[in-house]
Coordinates of N, CA and C in Angstrom, one line a residue:
X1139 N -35.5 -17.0 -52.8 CA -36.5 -17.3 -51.9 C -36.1 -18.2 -50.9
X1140 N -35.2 -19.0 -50.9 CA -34.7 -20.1 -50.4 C -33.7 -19.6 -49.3
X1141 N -33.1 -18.4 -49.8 CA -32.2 -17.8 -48.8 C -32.7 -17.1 -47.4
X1142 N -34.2 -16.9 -48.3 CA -34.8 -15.2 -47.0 C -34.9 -16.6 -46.0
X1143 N -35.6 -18.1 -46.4 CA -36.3 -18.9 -45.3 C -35.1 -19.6 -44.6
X1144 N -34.2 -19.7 -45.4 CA -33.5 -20.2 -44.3 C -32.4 -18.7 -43.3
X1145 N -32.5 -18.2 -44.1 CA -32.0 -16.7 -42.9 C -33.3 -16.4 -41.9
X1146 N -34.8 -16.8 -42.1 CA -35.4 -16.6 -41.3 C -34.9 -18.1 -40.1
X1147 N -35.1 -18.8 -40.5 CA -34.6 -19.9 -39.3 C -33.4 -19.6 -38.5
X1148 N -32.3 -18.8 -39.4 CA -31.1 -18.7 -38.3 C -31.6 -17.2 -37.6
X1149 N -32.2 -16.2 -37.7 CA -32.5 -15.8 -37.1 C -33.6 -16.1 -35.8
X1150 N -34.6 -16.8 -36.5 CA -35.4 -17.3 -35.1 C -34.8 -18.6 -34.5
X1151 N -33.5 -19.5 -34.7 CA -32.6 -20.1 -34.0 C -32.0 -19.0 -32.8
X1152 N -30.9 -18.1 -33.4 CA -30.5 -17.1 -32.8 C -31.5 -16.8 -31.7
X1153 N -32.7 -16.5 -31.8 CA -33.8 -15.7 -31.0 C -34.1 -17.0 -30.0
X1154 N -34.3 -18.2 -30.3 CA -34.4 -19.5 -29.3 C -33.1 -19.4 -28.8
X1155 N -31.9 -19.1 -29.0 CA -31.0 -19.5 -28.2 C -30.7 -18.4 -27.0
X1156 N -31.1 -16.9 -27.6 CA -30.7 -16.1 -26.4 C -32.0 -16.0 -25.5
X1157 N -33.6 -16.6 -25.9 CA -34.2 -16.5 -24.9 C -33.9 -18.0 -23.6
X1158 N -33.3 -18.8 -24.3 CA -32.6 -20.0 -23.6 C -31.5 -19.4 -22.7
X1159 N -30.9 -18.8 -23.2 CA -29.3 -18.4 -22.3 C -30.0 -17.3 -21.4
X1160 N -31.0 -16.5 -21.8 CA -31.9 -15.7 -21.0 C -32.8 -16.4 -19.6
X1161 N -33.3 -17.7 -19.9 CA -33.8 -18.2 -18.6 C -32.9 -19.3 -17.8
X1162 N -31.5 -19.8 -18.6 CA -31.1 -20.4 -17.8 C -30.1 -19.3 -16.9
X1163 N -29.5 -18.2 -17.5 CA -28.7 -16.5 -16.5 C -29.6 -16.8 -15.4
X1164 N -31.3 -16.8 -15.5 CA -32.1 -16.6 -14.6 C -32.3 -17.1 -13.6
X1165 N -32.5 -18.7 -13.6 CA -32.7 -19.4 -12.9 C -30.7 -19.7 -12.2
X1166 N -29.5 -19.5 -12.9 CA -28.7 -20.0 -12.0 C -28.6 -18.6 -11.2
X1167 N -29.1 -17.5 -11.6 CA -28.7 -16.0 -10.3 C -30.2 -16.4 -8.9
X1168 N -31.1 -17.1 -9.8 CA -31.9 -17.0 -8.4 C -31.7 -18.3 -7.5
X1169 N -31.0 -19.4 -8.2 CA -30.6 -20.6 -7.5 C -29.1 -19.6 -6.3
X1170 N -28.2 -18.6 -6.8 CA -27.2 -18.0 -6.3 C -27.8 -17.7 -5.1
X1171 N -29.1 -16.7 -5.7 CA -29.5 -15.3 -4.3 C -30.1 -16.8 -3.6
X1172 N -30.7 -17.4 -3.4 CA -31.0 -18.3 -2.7 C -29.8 -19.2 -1.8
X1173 N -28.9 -19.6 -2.6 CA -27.3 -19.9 -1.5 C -27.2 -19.0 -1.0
X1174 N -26.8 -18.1 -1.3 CA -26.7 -16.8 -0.4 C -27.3 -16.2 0.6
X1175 N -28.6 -16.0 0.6 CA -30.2 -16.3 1.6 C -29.8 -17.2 2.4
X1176 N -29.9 -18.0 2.5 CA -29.9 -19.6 2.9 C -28.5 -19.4 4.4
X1177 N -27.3 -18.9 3.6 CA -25.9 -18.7 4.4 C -26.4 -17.7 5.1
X1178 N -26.6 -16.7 4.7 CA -27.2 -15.3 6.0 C -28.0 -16.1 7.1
X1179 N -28.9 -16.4 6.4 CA -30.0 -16.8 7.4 C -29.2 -17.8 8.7
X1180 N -28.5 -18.7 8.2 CA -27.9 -19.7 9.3 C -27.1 -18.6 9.9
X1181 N -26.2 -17.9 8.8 CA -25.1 -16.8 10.1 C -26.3 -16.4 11.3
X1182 N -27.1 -15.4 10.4 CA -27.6 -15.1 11.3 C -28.0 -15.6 12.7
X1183 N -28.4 -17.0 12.4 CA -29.3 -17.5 13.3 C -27.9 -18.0 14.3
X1184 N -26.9 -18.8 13.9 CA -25.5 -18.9 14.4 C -25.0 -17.9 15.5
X1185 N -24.8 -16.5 14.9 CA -25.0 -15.3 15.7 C -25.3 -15.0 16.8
X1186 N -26.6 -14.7 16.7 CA -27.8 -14.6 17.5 C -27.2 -15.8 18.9
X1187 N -27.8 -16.7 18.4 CA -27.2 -17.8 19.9 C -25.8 -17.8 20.1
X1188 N -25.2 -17.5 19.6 CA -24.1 -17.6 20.0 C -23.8 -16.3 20.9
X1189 N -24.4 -15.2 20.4 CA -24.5 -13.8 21.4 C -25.0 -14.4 22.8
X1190 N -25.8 -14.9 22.6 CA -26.7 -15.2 23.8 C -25.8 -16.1 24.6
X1191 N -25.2 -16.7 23.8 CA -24.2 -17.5 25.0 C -23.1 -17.4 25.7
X1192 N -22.3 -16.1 24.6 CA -21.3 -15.6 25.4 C -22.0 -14.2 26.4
X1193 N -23.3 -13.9 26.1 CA -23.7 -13.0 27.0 C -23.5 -13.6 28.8
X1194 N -24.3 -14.9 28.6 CA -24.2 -15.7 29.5 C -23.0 -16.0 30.3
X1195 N -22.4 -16.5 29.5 CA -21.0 -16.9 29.6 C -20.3 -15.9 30.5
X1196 N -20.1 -14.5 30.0 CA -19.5 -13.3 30.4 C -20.3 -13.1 32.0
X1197 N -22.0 -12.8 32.2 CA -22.2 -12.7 33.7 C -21.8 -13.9 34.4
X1198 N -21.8 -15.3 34.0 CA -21.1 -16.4 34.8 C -19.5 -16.0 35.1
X1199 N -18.7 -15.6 34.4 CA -17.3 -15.2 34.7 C -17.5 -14.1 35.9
X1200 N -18.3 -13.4 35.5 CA -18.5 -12.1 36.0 C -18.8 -12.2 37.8
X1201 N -19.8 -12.9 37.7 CA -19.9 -13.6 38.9 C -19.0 -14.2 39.4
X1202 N -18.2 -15.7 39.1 CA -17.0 -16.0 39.3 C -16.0 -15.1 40.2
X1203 N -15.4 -14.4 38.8 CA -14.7 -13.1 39.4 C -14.6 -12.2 41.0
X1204 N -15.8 -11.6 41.0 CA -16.8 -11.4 42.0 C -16.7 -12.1 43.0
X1205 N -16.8 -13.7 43.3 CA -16.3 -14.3 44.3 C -14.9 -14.5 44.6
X1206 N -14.3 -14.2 43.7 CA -12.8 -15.2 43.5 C -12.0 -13.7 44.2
X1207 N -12.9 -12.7 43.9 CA -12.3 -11.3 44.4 C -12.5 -10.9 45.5
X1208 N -13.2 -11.5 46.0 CA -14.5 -10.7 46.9 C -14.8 -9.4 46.5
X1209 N -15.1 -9.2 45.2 CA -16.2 -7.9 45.1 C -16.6 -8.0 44.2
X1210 N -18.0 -8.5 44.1 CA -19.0 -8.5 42.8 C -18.8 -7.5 41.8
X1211 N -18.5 -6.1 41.9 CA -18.5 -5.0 41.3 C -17.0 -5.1 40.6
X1212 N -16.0 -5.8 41.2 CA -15.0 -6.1 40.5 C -14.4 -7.0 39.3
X1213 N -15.4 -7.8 39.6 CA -15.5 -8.9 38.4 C -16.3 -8.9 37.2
X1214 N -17.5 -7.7 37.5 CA -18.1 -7.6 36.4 C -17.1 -6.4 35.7
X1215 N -16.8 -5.2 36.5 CA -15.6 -4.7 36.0 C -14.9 -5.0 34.8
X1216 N -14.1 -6.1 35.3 CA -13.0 -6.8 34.6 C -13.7 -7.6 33.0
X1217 N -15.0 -7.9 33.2 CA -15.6 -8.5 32.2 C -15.8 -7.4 31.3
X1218 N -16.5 -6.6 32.0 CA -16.7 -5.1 30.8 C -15.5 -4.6 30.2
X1219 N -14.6 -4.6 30.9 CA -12.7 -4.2 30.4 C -12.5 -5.3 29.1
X1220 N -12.8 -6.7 29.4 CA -12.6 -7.7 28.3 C -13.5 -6.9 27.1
X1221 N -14.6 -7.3 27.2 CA -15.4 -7.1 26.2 C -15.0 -5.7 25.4
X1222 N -14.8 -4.4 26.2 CA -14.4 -3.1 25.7 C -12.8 -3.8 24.7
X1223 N -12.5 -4.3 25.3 CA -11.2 -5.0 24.6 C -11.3 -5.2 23.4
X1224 N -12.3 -6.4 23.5 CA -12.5 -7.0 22.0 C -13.1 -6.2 21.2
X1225 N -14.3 -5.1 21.3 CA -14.7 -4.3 20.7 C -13.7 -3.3 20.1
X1226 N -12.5 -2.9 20.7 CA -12.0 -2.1 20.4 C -10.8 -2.7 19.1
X1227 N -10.8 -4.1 19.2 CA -9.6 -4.9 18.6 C -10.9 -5.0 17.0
X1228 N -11.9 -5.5 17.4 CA -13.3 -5.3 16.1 C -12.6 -4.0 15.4
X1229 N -13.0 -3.0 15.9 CA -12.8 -1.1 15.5 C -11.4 -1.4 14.8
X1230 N -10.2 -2.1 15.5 CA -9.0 -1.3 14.5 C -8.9 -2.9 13.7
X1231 N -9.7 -3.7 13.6 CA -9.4 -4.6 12.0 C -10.3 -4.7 12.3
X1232 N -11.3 -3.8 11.3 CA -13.0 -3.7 10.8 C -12.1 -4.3 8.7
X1233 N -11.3 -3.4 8.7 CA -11.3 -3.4 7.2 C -11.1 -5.0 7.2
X1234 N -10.1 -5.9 7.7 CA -9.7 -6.5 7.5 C -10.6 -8.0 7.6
X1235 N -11.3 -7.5 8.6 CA -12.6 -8.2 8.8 C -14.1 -8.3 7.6
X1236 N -14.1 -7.1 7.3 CA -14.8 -6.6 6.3 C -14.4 -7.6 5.2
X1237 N -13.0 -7.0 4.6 CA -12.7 -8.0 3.5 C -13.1 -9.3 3.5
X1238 N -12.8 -10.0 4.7 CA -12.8 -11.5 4.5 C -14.0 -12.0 4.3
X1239 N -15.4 -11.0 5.1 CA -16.4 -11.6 5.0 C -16.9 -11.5 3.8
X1240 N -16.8 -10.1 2.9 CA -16.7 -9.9 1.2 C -16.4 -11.0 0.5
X1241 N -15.3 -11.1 0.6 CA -14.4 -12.1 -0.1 C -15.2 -13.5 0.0
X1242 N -16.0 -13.7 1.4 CA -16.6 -15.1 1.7 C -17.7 -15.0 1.0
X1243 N -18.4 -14.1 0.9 CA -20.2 -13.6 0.5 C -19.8 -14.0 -1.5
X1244 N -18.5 -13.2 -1.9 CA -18.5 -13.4 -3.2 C -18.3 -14.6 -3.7
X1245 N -17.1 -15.2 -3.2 CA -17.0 -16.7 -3.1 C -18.4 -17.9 -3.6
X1246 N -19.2 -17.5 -2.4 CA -20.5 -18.0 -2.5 C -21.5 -17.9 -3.6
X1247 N -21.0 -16.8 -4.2 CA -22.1 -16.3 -5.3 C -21.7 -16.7 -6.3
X1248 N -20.3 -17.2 -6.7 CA -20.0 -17.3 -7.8 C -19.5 -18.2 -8.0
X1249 N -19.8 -19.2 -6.8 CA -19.0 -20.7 -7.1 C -20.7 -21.5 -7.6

């Protein structure tokens, strides 16, 4: 009789401990998705203005250009050639780019 009650205790020990390892799994993956949230949201926001600035940036050259050439249409030209540039340098190290930001996203999740 003495055996069944204490095999009942280590079994409902057992049962306290995996619903314990069950809400603290929970709370450190939503403390994670929340670091993680958190980094998007600033990239994002980072991004975003920072688009905006080299948008800027690029018709101020562009302009520039345009005077420094005498021909408006030649300096935006040359900007659009840049920019086609860099897109095209994006296209042939996408994988490599890809990786690293992987590599950075996972980093985050599991530190």
């Amino acid at each position: 009789m003495k055996e069944n009650k204490s095999g009942d205790n280590l079994s409902g020990s057992v049962i306290d401990l995996f619903k314990a390892y069950y809400r603290y799994s929970t709370l450190t993956l939503a403390q994670k998705i929340t670091i993680v949230s958190v980094s998007m949201i600033m990239f994002l926001m980072v991004f975003s203005l920072s688009l905006f600035a080299f948008l800027f940036l690029g018709i101020a050259i562009g302009i520039w250009l345009g005077r420094f050439l005498e021909n408006p249409m030649m300096g935006f030209f040359l900007m659009s050639g840049l920019f086609m540039f860099l897109i095209l340098l994006f296209v042939l190290f996408r994988k490599m780019i890809i990786r690293k930001l992987r590599d950075l996203i996972v980093r985050k999740v599991y530190s």
